[in-house]
Coordinates of C-alpha atoms and ligand atoms in Angstrom, one line a residue:
M7 CA -4.9 -67.3 -34.3
R8 CA -4.7 -70.4 -36.5
F9 CA -3.0 -71.2 -39.8
A10 CA -1.8 -74.5 -41.4
D11 CA -0.9 -76.8 -38.6
I12 CA -0.1 -74.0 -36.2
E13 CA -2.0 -72.2 -33.4
M14 CA -0.5 -69.0 -32.0
L15 CA -0.8 -68.3 -28.3
R16 CA 0.1 -65.4 -26.1
Y17 CA 1.9 -65.6 -22.8
D18 CA 1.5 -63.1 -19.9
V19 CA 4.4 -62.1 -17.7
R20 CA 3.5 -62.5 -14.0
G21 CA 5.4 -60.2 -11.8
F22 CA 6.7 -57.8 -14.4
N23 CA 4.9 -54.9 -12.8
N24 CA 6.3 -55.6 -9.4
L25 CA 9.9 -55.1 -10.6
S26 CA 11.8 -51.9 -10.0
P27 CA 12.2 -49.5 -12.9
Q28 CA 15.9 -50.3 -13.0
Q29 CA 15.1 -54.0 -13.4
R30 CA 12.7 -53.2 -16.2
R31 CA 15.3 -51.1 -17.9
Y32 CA 17.8 -54.0 -17.6
I33 CA 15.2 -56.3 -19.1
Y34 CA 14.3 -53.9 -21.9
H35 CA 17.9 -53.7 -23.2
L36 CA 18.3 -57.5 -22.8
T37 CA 15.2 -58.0 -24.9
E38 CA 16.5 -55.8 -27.6
A39 CA 19.7 -58.0 -27.7
T40 CA 17.4 -61.0 -27.9
L41 CA 15.4 -59.7 -30.8
W42 CA 18.5 -58.7 -32.8
G43 CA 19.7 -62.3 -33.2
R44 CA 16.7 -63.4 -35.3
D45 CA 18.3 -63.1 -38.8
I46 CA 21.3 -65.1 -37.7
L47 CA 19.1 -68.1 -37.2
W48 CA 17.2 -67.5 -40.5
D49 CA 20.5 -67.7 -42.3
Q50 CA 21.8 -70.7 -40.3
N51 CA 18.6 -72.6 -41.2
C52 CA 19.2 -72.1 -45.0
H53 CA 21.2 -69.7 -47.1
I54 CA 18.2 -68.6 -49.2
N55 CA 15.9 -67.8 -46.2
L56 CA 16.7 -64.1 -45.8
P57 CA 16.6 -63.1 -49.5
L58 CA 13.4 -65.1 -49.9
R59 CA 11.7 -63.6 -46.8
H60 CA 12.6 -60.1 -47.9
L61 CA 11.0 -60.6 -51.3
L62 CA 7.9 -62.3 -49.9
E63 CA 7.4 -59.6 -47.3
Q64 CA 7.7 -56.9 -50.0
L65 CA 5.1 -58.7 -52.1
Y66 CA 2.8 -59.1 -49.1
L67 CA 3.0 -55.3 -48.4
L68 CA 2.8 -54.1 -52.0
Y69 CA 0.1 -56.4 -53.2
K70 CA -2.9 -54.4 -54.4
G71 CA -5.1 -57.3 -55.7
E72 CA -7.9 -59.3 -54.0
R73 CA -6.6 -60.4 -50.6
Q74 CA -9.3 -63.0 -50.3
S75 CA -8.4 -64.8 -53.5
K76 CA -7.4 -68.4 -53.3
D77 CA -3.9 -67.8 -54.5
F78 CA -3.3 -64.8 -52.2
L79 CA -4.6 -66.7 -49.2
A80 CA -2.3 -69.6 -50.0
F81 CA 0.6 -67.2 -50.4
Q82 CA -0.2 -65.6 -47.0
E83 CA -0.2 -69.0 -45.4
Y84 CA 3.1 -69.9 -47.0
L85 CA 4.6 -66.7 -45.6
R86 CA 3.1 -67.2 -42.1
R87 CA 4.5 -70.7 -42.0
M88 CA 7.9 -69.4 -43.1
W89 CA 7.8 -66.8 -40.3
F90 CA 6.9 -69.5 -37.8
S91 CA 9.7 -71.8 -38.9
N92 CA 12.3 -69.1 -39.4
G93 CA 12.7 -70.3 -42.9
I94 CA 11.3 -72.5 -45.7
H95 CA 11.4 -75.8 -43.8
H96 CA 9.0 -77.1 -41.3
H97 CA 10.3 -76.4 -37.8
Y98 CA 9.7 -79.9 -36.6
G99 CA 9.4 -82.2 -39.6
M100 CA 12.3 -80.4 -41.4
E101 CA 10.7 -80.8 -44.8
K102 CA 10.4 -77.9 -47.2
F103 CA 6.9 -76.2 -47.5
E104 CA 5.0 -76.8 -50.6
P105 CA 3.3 -73.7 -52.0
A106 CA -0.4 -74.0 -52.6
F107 CA -0.4 -70.9 -54.9
S108 CA 0.4 -71.3 -58.6
R109 CA 3.6 -70.4 -60.2
D110 CA 1.9 -68.3 -62.9
W111 CA 0.0 -66.3 -60.3
F112 CA 3.2 -65.7 -58.3
I113 CA 5.2 -64.6 -61.3
E114 CA 2.4 -62.3 -62.5
T115 CA 2.1 -60.8 -59.0
I116 CA 5.8 -60.3 -58.7
N117 CA 5.7 -58.3 -61.9
E118 CA 2.6 -56.3 -60.9
C119 CA 4.4 -55.3 -57.7
K120 CA 7.5 -54.3 -59.8
L121 CA 9.7 -56.7 -57.9
N122 CA 12.3 -59.1 -59.3
I123 CA 12.9 -62.7 -58.5
S124 CA 16.0 -64.8 -59.4
E125 CA 15.5 -68.1 -61.2
E126 CA 17.2 -69.7 -58.2
L127 CA 14.6 -68.4 -55.7
L128 CA 11.8 -69.4 -58.0
E129 CA 13.2 -72.9 -58.2
V130 CA 13.5 -73.1 -54.4
I131 CA 9.8 -72.3 -54.0
F132 CA 8.4 -74.5 -56.7
N133 CA 10.8 -77.4 -57.2
P134 CA 10.3 -79.9 -54.4
D135 CA 13.7 -81.6 -55.1
I136 CA 15.8 -78.5 -54.3
L137 CA 16.8 -78.0 -50.6
A138 CA 14.1 -80.6 -49.8
K139 CA 15.1 -81.1 -46.1
R140 CA 16.7 -78.9 -43.6
V141 CA 18.3 -81.6 -41.4
N142 CA 18.5 -85.1 -42.9
Q143 CA 19.2 -87.9 -40.4
A144 CA 18.7 -90.9 -42.7
A145 CA 21.4 -93.5 -42.1
G146 CA 23.6 -94.3 -45.1
E147 CA 23.4 -90.9 -46.8
D148 CA 25.9 -88.1 -46.6
L149 CA 24.1 -86.0 -43.9
L150 CA 25.7 -82.7 -45.0
L151 CA 25.2 -83.0 -48.7
T152 CA 21.6 -84.0 -48.3
S153 CA 20.7 -81.3 -45.7
A154 CA 19.7 -77.8 -46.6
M155 CA 21.0 -76.1 -43.4
N156 CA 23.7 -73.5 -43.8
Y157 CA 26.3 -74.6 -41.3
Y158 CA 28.7 -76.0 -43.9
G159 CA 29.7 -74.5 -47.2
P160 CA 29.0 -76.0 -50.6
G161 CA 30.9 -79.3 -51.2
V162 CA 31.8 -80.0 -47.6
T163 CA 31.0 -83.7 -47.0
Q164 CA 30.2 -85.4 -43.8
H165 CA 33.5 -87.2 -43.9
M166 CA 35.5 -84.0 -44.4
A167 CA 33.8 -82.3 -41.5
E168 CA 34.1 -85.2 -39.2
S169 CA 37.8 -85.7 -39.8
F170 CA 38.4 -81.9 -39.6
Y171 CA 36.9 -81.8 -36.1
E172 CA 38.4 -85.1 -35.0
T173 CA 41.9 -83.7 -35.8
Q174 CA 41.1 -80.5 -33.9
K175 CA 39.9 -82.4 -30.9
A176 CA 42.9 -84.7 -30.9
K177 CA 45.2 -81.6 -30.8
G178 CA 43.3 -79.8 -28.0
D179 CA 42.6 -80.3 -24.3
I180 CA 41.0 -83.7 -23.9
E181 CA 39.9 -83.2 -20.3
R182 CA 38.2 -79.9 -20.9
P183 CA 37.5 -79.6 -24.6
I184 CA 36.1 -76.4 -26.0
M185 CA 32.9 -76.8 -28.1
Y186 CA 34.7 -77.4 -31.4
G187 CA 33.1 -75.8 -34.4
M188 CA 30.2 -74.4 -32.4
N189 CA 30.3 -70.9 -33.7
S190 CA 31.4 -71.1 -37.3
R191 CA 30.5 -72.2 -40.8
L192 CA 33.0 -74.8 -42.2
E193 CA 33.9 -73.9 -45.7
L194 CA 35.8 -75.5 -48.6
A195 CA 38.1 -73.3 -50.7
S196 CA 38.9 -74.0 -54.3
D197 CA 42.3 -75.4 -53.4
G198 CA 40.5 -78.1 -51.3
Q199 CA 41.4 -76.5 -47.9
L200 CA 38.8 -76.4 -45.2
S201 CA 38.5 -73.3 -43.0
E202 CA 36.1 -71.9 -40.4
N203 CA 34.2 -68.7 -41.1
V204 CA 33.7 -67.6 -37.5
W205 CA 30.5 -65.8 -36.3
R206 CA 31.9 -62.7 -34.5
K207 CA 32.3 -59.0 -34.7
G208 CA 34.2 -58.4 -37.9
G209 CA 33.5 -61.9 -39.1
M210 CA 30.4 -63.8 -40.3
Y211 CA 27.2 -62.1 -39.0
G212 CA 29.4 -59.3 -37.8
P213 CA 26.9 -56.4 -38.4
I214 CA 24.2 -58.2 -36.5
I215 CA 26.5 -59.1 -33.6
E216 CA 27.5 -55.5 -33.3
H217 CA 23.9 -54.6 -32.6
I218 CA 23.7 -57.4 -30.0
I219 CA 26.9 -56.1 -28.4
E220 CA 25.5 -52.5 -28.3
H221 CA 22.3 -53.6 -26.4
L222 CA 24.2 -55.9 -24.1
T223 CA 26.4 -52.9 -23.2
Y224 CA 23.4 -50.7 -22.4
A225 CA 22.0 -53.6 -20.3
R226 CA 25.3 -53.8 -18.4
N227 CA 24.7 -50.3 -17.0
E228 CA 21.3 -51.5 -15.5
A229 CA 22.4 -54.9 -14.2
E230 CA 21.3 -56.0 -10.8
N231 CA 24.7 -56.9 -9.5
D232 CA 28.4 -57.3 -10.3
H233 CA 28.1 -60.9 -11.2
Q234 CA 25.7 -60.1 -14.0
R235 CA 28.1 -57.4 -15.2
Q236 CA 30.9 -59.9 -15.3
I237 CA 28.7 -62.3 -17.3
I238 CA 27.9 -59.6 -19.9
D239 CA 31.5 -58.6 -20.2
L240 CA 32.6 -62.1 -21.0
L241 CA 29.7 -62.6 -23.5
V242 CA 30.6 -59.4 -25.2
S243 CA 34.3 -60.4 -25.3
F244 CA 33.2 -63.7 -26.9
Y245 CA 31.1 -62.0 -29.5
Q246 CA 34.1 -59.7 -30.3
T247 CA 36.7 -62.5 -30.6
G248 CA 34.8 -65.7 -31.4
D249 CA 37.2 -67.4 -29.0
L250 CA 35.6 -70.6 -27.6
G251 CA 37.8 -70.5 -24.5
T252 CA 36.2 -67.2 -23.6
F253 CA 32.8 -68.8 -24.3
D254 CA 33.6 -71.5 -21.6
K255 CA 34.5 -68.7 -19.2
Y256 CA 31.3 -66.9 -19.9
T257 CA 29.4 -70.2 -19.5
I258 CA 31.0 -70.9 -16.1
A259 CA 30.2 -67.4 -14.9
W260 CA 26.7 -67.7 -16.1
V261 CA 26.0 -71.1 -14.5
E262 CA 27.5 -70.1 -11.2
N263 CA 25.4 -67.0 -10.9
Q264 CA 22.4 -67.5 -8.7
E265 CA 21.8 -63.9 -7.7
G266 CA 19.3 -61.5 -9.1
E267 CA 15.8 -61.9 -10.4
V268 CA 16.5 -61.4 -14.1
D269 CA 18.4 -63.9 -16.2
F270 CA 19.0 -64.4 -19.9
I271 CA 20.4 -66.6 -22.6
N272 CA 21.9 -64.9 -25.6
G273 CA 24.0 -66.7 -28.2
F274 CA 24.9 -69.9 -30.0
T275 CA 23.3 -72.7 -28.0
E276 CA 21.5 -75.8 -29.3
V277 CA 22.9 -78.1 -32.0
Y278 CA 19.8 -79.9 -33.2
G279 CA 19.9 -77.9 -36.5
D280 CA 23.3 -79.5 -37.5
P281 CA 23.1 -83.1 -38.6
L282 CA 26.5 -83.6 -37.0
G283 CA 25.4 -81.9 -33.8
L284 CA 28.3 -79.5 -33.6
K285 CA 27.2 -76.1 -34.8
A286 CA 24.9 -74.2 -32.6
S287 CA 21.8 -72.2 -33.6
W288 CA 21.4 -68.7 -32.3
E289 CA 18.8 -68.3 -29.6
G290 CA 17.9 -65.9 -26.9
Y291 CA 15.4 -65.2 -24.2
V292 CA 15.0 -63.1 -21.1
N293 CA 13.3 -64.3 -17.9
I294 CA 12.3 -63.3 -14.4
T295 CA 12.1 -65.7 -11.5
D296 CA 8.7 -67.0 -10.3
Q297 CA 9.5 -67.2 -6.5
E298 CA 6.6 -69.3 -5.5
A299 CA 7.0 -72.1 -8.1
T300 CA 10.8 -72.0 -7.7
R301 CA 10.3 -73.4 -4.2
R302 CA 9.1 -76.7 -5.8
T303 CA 12.2 -77.2 -7.9
R304 CA 14.4 -76.0 -5.1
T305 CA 13.2 -79.0 -3.1
L306 CA 14.3 -81.3 -5.9
S307 CA 17.7 -79.8 -6.2
D308 CA 18.2 -79.8 -2.5
N309 CA 17.7 -83.5 -2.6
A310 CA 19.7 -84.1 -5.8
Q311 CA 22.3 -86.3 -4.2
W312 CA 19.6 -88.6 -2.8
F313 CA 18.1 -89.0 -6.2
E314 CA 21.5 -89.7 -7.8
D315 CA 22.4 -92.3 -5.1
H316 CA 19.1 -94.1 -5.4
S317 CA 18.8 -94.3 -9.2
P318 CA 18.9 -97.8 -10.8
V319 CA 22.0 -96.8 -12.7
Q320 CA 25.3 -98.7 -12.2
N321 CA 27.3 -97.2 -9.4
E322 CA 30.3 -96.4 -11.5
Y323 CA 28.1 -94.2 -13.8
K324 CA 26.6 -92.2 -11.0
K325 CA 28.1 -88.9 -9.9
P326 CA 29.7 -89.3 -6.5
V327 CA 28.9 -85.6 -5.9
V328 CA 26.1 -83.9 -7.8
K329 CA 27.1 -80.3 -8.0
G330 CA 25.1 -77.2 -8.4
V331 CA 21.9 -78.6 -9.8
S332 CA 19.9 -75.4 -9.8
A333 CA 16.3 -75.1 -10.7
R334 CA 14.2 -72.1 -11.2
V335 CA 10.7 -71.6 -12.4
V336 CA 10.7 -68.5 -14.6
E337 CA 8.4 -66.3 -16.5
A338 CA 9.7 -65.6 -20.0
V339 CA 9.6 -62.0 -21.0
M340 CA 10.9 -62.3 -24.5
L341 CA 11.7 -65.2 -26.8
G342 CA 14.2 -64.9 -29.7
G343 CA 16.0 -66.9 -32.3
D344 CA 15.5 -70.6 -32.1
L345 CA 13.1 -70.2 -29.1
Y346 CA 10.7 -68.1 -31.1
P347 CA 7.9 -68.5 -31.9
S348 CA 8.1 -72.2 -31.1
S349 CA 9.7 -72.6 -27.7
A350 CA 10.9 -75.2 -25.3
I351 CA 9.2 -75.1 -21.9
G352 CA 12.2 -76.4 -20.0
I353 CA 15.8 -75.5 -20.6
N354 CA 18.9 -77.0 -19.1
L355 CA 22.3 -75.4 -20.0
P356 CA 25.2 -75.4 -20.6
N357 CA 25.8 -78.1 -23.1
S358 CA 29.5 -78.5 -22.4
N359 CA 29.9 -81.8 -20.6
W360 CA 33.0 -80.9 -18.5
V361 CA 31.5 -77.6 -17.5
R362 CA 28.4 -79.4 -16.3
Q363 CA 30.5 -81.9 -14.5
E364 CA 32.7 -79.4 -12.7
H365 CA 30.4 -76.4 -12.3
G366 CA 26.9 -77.8 -12.5
S367 CA 24.1 -76.7 -14.8
K368 CA 21.2 -74.3 -14.7
S369 CA 17.7 -75.5 -15.2
V370 CA 14.5 -73.6 -15.8
T371 CA 10.9 -74.4 -16.3
I372 CA 9.2 -71.6 -18.1
G373 CA 6.0 -71.3 -16.1
N374 CA 4.1 -68.8 -18.2
L375 CA 4.5 -70.9 -21.4
T376 CA 3.3 -74.0 -19.6
R377 CA 0.3 -72.1 -18.4
A378 CA -0.5 -70.9 -21.9
Y379 CA -0.3 -74.5 -23.2
A380 CA -2.5 -75.9 -20.4
H381 CA -5.0 -73.2 -21.1
A382 CA -5.1 -74.0 -24.8
A383 CA -5.3 -77.8 -24.2
K384 CA -8.4 -77.5 -22.0
G385 CA -11.4 -78.7 -23.9
S386 CA -9.4 -79.7 -27.0
G387 CA -11.0 -83.2 -26.9
M388 CA -7.7 -85.0 -27.3
R389 CA -7.9 -87.0 -24.1
Q390 CA -11.6 -87.9 -24.6
E391 CA -10.6 -89.3 -28.0
F392 CA -7.5 -91.2 -27.2
V393 CA -7.7 -92.3 -23.5
I394 CA -8.9 -95.9 -23.1
D395 CA -11.7 -95.5 -20.5
K396 CA -13.5 -93.2 -18.1
E397 CA -11.4 -94.3 -15.1
T398 CA -8.1 -93.5 -16.8
L399 CA -9.6 -90.3 -18.1
N400 CA -10.5 -89.2 -14.6
L401 CA -7.0 -90.0 -13.4
L402 CA -5.5 -87.8 -16.1
E403 CA -8.0 -84.9 -15.5
K404 CA -7.1 -85.0 -11.9
Y405 CA -3.3 -85.3 -11.9
D406 CA -1.8 -85.0 -15.4
D407 CA -1.2 -81.2 -15.5
A408 CA 0.5 -81.1 -12.1
L409 CA 2.5 -84.2 -12.9
D410 CA 3.5 -82.8 -16.2
D411 CA 5.1 -79.8 -14.6
L412 CA 6.9 -82.2 -12.2
H413 CA 8.1 -84.3 -15.1
T414 CA 9.6 -81.3 -16.7
D415 CA 11.3 -80.3 -13.4
L416 CA 12.8 -83.8 -12.9
H417 CA 13.9 -84.0 -16.5
E418 CA 15.6 -80.6 -16.5
C419 CA 16.9 -80.3 -12.9
L420 CA 18.0 -83.8 -12.2
G421 CA 17.8 -85.9 -15.4
H422 CA 20.2 -84.1 -17.7
G423 CA 22.5 -83.3 -14.8
S424 CA 22.7 -86.9 -13.5
G425 CA 25.3 -89.6 -14.3
Q426 CA 28.9 -89.5 -15.4
L427 CA 31.0 -90.6 -18.4
R428 CA 33.5 -93.3 -17.9
P429 CA 37.0 -91.7 -18.0
G430 CA 38.2 -91.4 -21.6
T431 CA 34.7 -91.6 -23.2
D432 CA 34.3 -89.0 -25.9
P433 CA 31.2 -87.0 -25.1
D434 CA 30.3 -87.0 -28.8
A435 CA 30.8 -90.7 -29.2
L436 CA 27.1 -91.4 -29.9
K437 CA 27.3 -89.0 -33.0
A438 CA 23.9 -88.6 -34.7
Y439 CA 22.2 -90.7 -32.0
G440 CA 23.5 -88.6 -29.1
S441 CA 20.6 -86.2 -28.9
T442 CA 17.9 -88.9 -28.8
I443 CA 19.8 -90.9 -26.2
E444 CA 20.4 -87.9 -24.0
E445 CA 16.7 -86.9 -24.1
A446 CA 15.8 -90.5 -23.3
R447 CA 18.1 -90.5 -20.4
A448 CA 16.6 -87.4 -18.9
D449 CA 13.0 -88.6 -19.5
L450 CA 13.7 -92.0 -18.0
F451 CA 15.2 -90.4 -14.9
A452 CA 12.1 -88.3 -14.6
L453 CA 9.7 -91.2 -15.2
Y454 CA 11.5 -93.4 -12.8
Y455 CA 11.2 -90.9 -9.9
L456 CA 7.7 -89.7 -10.7
A457 CA 6.6 -93.1 -9.2
D458 CA 8.9 -92.9 -6.2
P459 CA 7.4 -92.5 -2.7
K460 CA 10.1 -89.9 -2.0
L461 CA 8.2 -87.4 -4.1
T462 CA 5.1 -87.8 -1.9
E463 CA 7.3 -87.6 1.1
L464 CA 8.7 -84.3 -0.1
G465 CA 5.1 -83.1 -0.7
L466 CA 5.5 -82.8 -4.5
T467 CA 2.9 -85.4 -5.5
P468 CA -0.6 -85.3 -4.2
T469 CA -1.0 -89.1 -3.7
A470 CA 1.2 -92.2 -4.2
D471 CA -1.0 -93.1 -7.2
A472 CA -0.8 -89.8 -9.1
Y473 CA 2.2 -90.9 -11.2
K474 CA 0.0 -93.3 -13.1
A475 CA -1.6 -90.3 -14.8
A476 CA 1.9 -89.3 -16.0
Y477 CA 2.9 -92.8 -17.1
Y478 CA -0.3 -93.2 -19.0
S479 CA -0.1 -89.9 -20.9
Y480 CA 3.6 -90.3 -21.6
M481 CA 3.3 -93.8 -23.1
M482 CA 0.1 -92.8 -25.0
N483 CA 2.0 -89.9 -26.5
G484 CA 5.0 -92.0 -27.4
L485 CA 3.0 -94.8 -29.0
I486 CA 0.0 -93.0 -30.4
T487 CA -0.7 -89.3 -30.1
Q488 CA 2.6 -87.9 -31.1
L489 CA 2.1 -89.5 -34.5
V490 CA -0.3 -86.6 -35.3
R491 CA 2.9 -84.5 -35.8
I492 CA 4.2 -86.8 -38.6
K493 CA 3.1 -86.5 -42.2
P494 CA 1.8 -89.7 -43.9
G495 CA 4.8 -91.7 -45.3
S496 CA 7.4 -89.9 -43.1
Q497 CA 9.4 -91.3 -40.3
I498 CA 10.2 -89.9 -36.9
E499 CA 13.1 -87.4 -37.2
E500 CA 13.1 -85.0 -34.2
A501 CA 15.2 -86.0 -31.2
H502 CA 12.5 -85.5 -28.5
M503 CA 10.0 -87.4 -30.5
R504 CA 12.4 -90.2 -31.2
N505 CA 13.1 -90.4 -27.5
R506 CA 9.5 -90.7 -26.6
A507 CA 8.9 -93.4 -29.2
L508 CA 12.0 -95.2 -28.1
I509 CA 11.0 -95.3 -24.4
A510 CA 7.3 -96.2 -25.0
R511 CA 8.0 -98.9 -27.6
W512 CA 10.9 -100.4 -25.8
C513 CA 8.8 -100.7 -22.6
M514 CA 5.9 -102.2 -24.5
A515 CA 8.2 -104.8 -26.2
H516 CA 9.9 -105.7 -22.9
C517 CA 7.0 -105.6 -20.6
N518 CA 4.0 -106.9 -22.6
K519 CA 2.3 -108.0 -19.4
A520 CA 2.1 -104.4 -18.2
M521 CA 1.1 -102.5 -21.3
Q522 CA -0.4 -103.3 -24.7
L523 CA -2.1 -101.7 -27.6
V524 CA -5.7 -102.9 -27.8
R525 CA -8.5 -102.5 -30.4
R526 CA -11.9 -101.3 -29.3
E527 CA -14.6 -100.4 -31.8
N528 CA -12.0 -100.2 -34.6
K529 CA -9.9 -97.8 -32.6
T530 CA -6.4 -98.4 -31.1
Y531 CA -6.0 -97.6 -27.4
L532 CA -3.2 -98.0 -24.9
S533 CA -4.0 -100.3 -22.0
I534 CA -1.8 -100.3 -18.9
S535 CA -2.6 -103.1 -16.5
D536 CA 0.4 -103.1 -14.2
Y537 CA 2.1 -99.8 -13.3
D538 CA 4.6 -101.4 -11.0
L539 CA 5.9 -103.7 -13.6
L540 CA 6.1 -100.8 -16.1
R541 CA 8.2 -98.8 -13.6
Q542 CA 10.6 -101.7 -13.5
A543 CA 10.9 -101.6 -17.3
V544 CA 11.6 -97.9 -17.0
A545 CA 14.4 -98.6 -14.5
T546 CA 16.0 -101.3 -16.7
L547 CA 16.0 -99.0 -19.7
L548 CA 17.4 -96.1 -17.7
R549 CA 20.3 -98.3 -16.6
E550 CA 21.0 -99.4 -20.1
I551 CA 20.8 -95.9 -21.6
Q552 CA 23.1 -94.5 -19.0
R553 CA 25.5 -97.3 -19.7
I554 CA 25.4 -96.5 -23.4
K555 CA 26.1 -92.8 -22.7
S556 CA 28.8 -93.5 -20.1
E557 CA 30.7 -95.9 -22.3
G558 CA 30.0 -94.1 -25.6
D559 CA 28.5 -97.4 -27.0
L560 CA 27.7 -96.1 -30.5
Q561 CA 26.6 -99.5 -31.7
A562 CA 24.1 -100.1 -28.9
A563 CA 22.7 -96.5 -29.3
Q564 CA 22.3 -97.1 -33.0
E565 CA 20.5 -100.4 -32.5
L566 CA 18.1 -99.0 -29.9
V567 CA 17.3 -95.9 -32.0
E568 CA 16.9 -97.7 -35.3
Q569 CA 14.8 -100.4 -33.8
Y570 CA 12.4 -98.4 -31.6
A571 CA 12.6 -94.7 -32.4
I572 CA 12.2 -94.1 -36.1
Q573 CA 9.7 -96.3 -38.0
V574 CA 6.1 -95.4 -38.1
D575 CA 3.4 -98.1 -38.5
A576 CA 1.5 -96.9 -41.5
T577 CA -1.9 -98.5 -40.5
L578 CA -1.8 -97.1 -37.0
H579 CA -0.5 -93.8 -38.3
S580 CA -3.4 -93.3 -40.7
E581 CA -5.9 -94.3 -38.1
V582 CA -4.5 -91.7 -35.6
L583 CA -4.4 -89.0 -38.2
E584 CA -8.0 -89.7 -39.1
R585 CA -9.2 -89.5 -35.5
Y586 CA -7.1 -86.4 -34.9
E587 CA -8.4 -84.7 -38.0
R588 CA -12.0 -85.0 -36.7
L589 CA -10.9 -82.9 -33.7
R590 CA -9.7 -80.1 -35.9
L591 CA -6.8 -79.1 -33.7
A592 CA -3.4 -77.6 -34.5
P593 CA -0.6 -80.0 -33.6
Y594 CA 2.0 -77.2 -33.2
K595 CA 1.8 -74.1 -31.1
G596 CA 3.9 -71.1 -30.8
F597 CA 4.0 -67.7 -29.0
I598 CA 3.5 -64.1 -29.9
N599 CA 5.9 -62.0 -27.9
P600 CA 4.7 -59.2 -25.7
V601 CA 5.8 -55.7 -26.7
L602 CA 8.2 -53.9 -24.4
K603 CA 7.5 -50.2 -24.8
P604 CA 10.3 -47.8 -23.7
I605 CA 9.3 -44.9 -21.5
L606 CA 11.6 -42.0 -22.2
N607 CA 12.2 -38.8 -20.2
S608 CA 12.3 -35.3 -21.9
E609 CA 16.0 -35.8 -22.8
G610 CA 15.2 -39.1 -24.5
H611 CA 16.7 -41.3 -21.9
L612 CA 15.1 -44.6 -20.9
V613 CA 13.5 -44.4 -17.5
D614 CA 11.2 -47.4 -17.5
A615 CA 9.5 -49.9 -19.7
D616 CA 5.9 -50.9 -20.2
I617 CA 4.6 -54.3 -21.3
A618 CA 1.7 -54.8 -23.8
Y619 CA 0.1 -57.8 -25.3
D620 CA -1.8 -56.4 -28.2
E621 CA 0.5 -56.9 -31.2
G622 CA -0.8 -59.2 -33.9
Y623 CA 1.2 -62.1 -35.5
D624 CA 1.7 -60.6 -38.9
E625 CA 2.4 -57.2 -37.4
Q626 CA 5.0 -58.6 -35.1
M627 CA 6.8 -60.6 -37.8
L628 CA 6.9 -57.6 -40.2
R629 CA 8.1 -55.3 -37.5
Y630 CA 10.9 -57.6 -36.5
S631 CA 12.0 -57.9 -40.1
R632 CA 11.9 -54.1 -40.4
E633 CA 13.6 -53.2 -37.1
Y634 CA 16.0 -56.0 -36.4
S635 CA 17.7 -56.5 -39.8
V636 CA 20.8 -55.2 -41.4
Ligands
ZN712 ZN1 15.9 -82.4 -22.4

């Protein structure tokens, strides 16, 4: 299914039918807890998202007019985009959607359906200046007052929030800091006092959290082992109290658990939606282990210390002992919150630095999502259009898919878990540049080792030359093809995209002998003439990025990001968009979830669950709004 810049894919769950009925019951309850968190995210993204969604869905269902009319089709597309982005802002670009239906048609239709709309909501839809951007990262502006996200109450400025949390941090445990501010909305009272409205049972999002707790409690009864039961108990206790110390305990129990075939994430997790990188969006997913592919990543984690010791990073910033780098290849069974419908394909958690350092981290590559992407990419024509010559194209056709999986494994299992901070460095010292630098660090670690003979020795790369495919496609993406995701006139905003631009452009600037952009028949191509030299540039940048992170060198981070990661060359951009346009592809993809159908006995008890892949996109979105909403 296609709409706007989106293509919807389905993913199948390999191995689901080989599980025991108890495992499937466990999964079933966990997926219910996953689906219940959706509306938390909608509200976090912007305060008007839920009332607006409710109204538009009503209109969509009640509308009796011509469903093929220009205005209705435009309205339908607006709603589908909103569903996809969990709100009115583009999930990647962060800018507010512009309606292609007319204001007059909309008001008339609202009246015909006997619905009401407030002046405020009407303005939100049709006035481009209101709530224009979900997350603003433009330097020099107050990032909170200019962002439409809902993590801070009206009137809370960037300065207020930063000093509020600096004061909290200074008072707390410096060695093992909790994730300050992670699970609350910071609000300003009329007397000028700041306070946190905490997301917990009895607090903000309380009614939704009660449903999540209910399903986690059912899941507990079906868990595979005691360790899983302990994890659920701690998570439930965190949801009941909002206590971040309990959250750390839960995180530690979760990261240390390696038993069982079923695992899940459920809660406040990633901080990309907050311009200050403190407040965590709600996400959830349930997965089962893919035993076969997990052997591949096990090999990497078994050799984690070797990789750490041999990296080009300064010795003092290497971990003397790399702990608990765990890696699994999983099959997603259900995606929720910030992982739905657009999902990451690799996940490395937890985000707390000291927990990672002392207890390790857990990494997954989501195999069935990768499969779905690869399947969709076949025959898209992208490579034929943008790769420089037949020889390079053959190289990519041969190795790029396999190497891409390996890149993700290296990034997630080793990259994020590598390195250490200098004692006393504030983990948040890089502020708004932190996410980009961290992603660059993990990607550089992966790129550096993709070219290492060690991987061939371990049997993970087919030939010593295969890495060239990965280098070419990575640099081509960072310099050229990822620009298709940017609107004309806009800059690069998203952390992963900034990271790719940073690496590719820095390497090109510092290693002009190895790679250049060249023009052939009025088209721009990437030419790489010396892969060895390019790898040396990767090593140099990795060393510098790790230094920046370890020392908390905010100024150097700012300079790198500002110089290489943000600007878009307008001429190249329009050329790329034109070439891309002709391929008629969707730059963004997302996933329709499977449906887990409960199998009940005559007393109405759950005995097993079935999986089906037949639900449509609109159908699924409307059902979620109906069934998982308070
Ligand atoms: Zn990452």
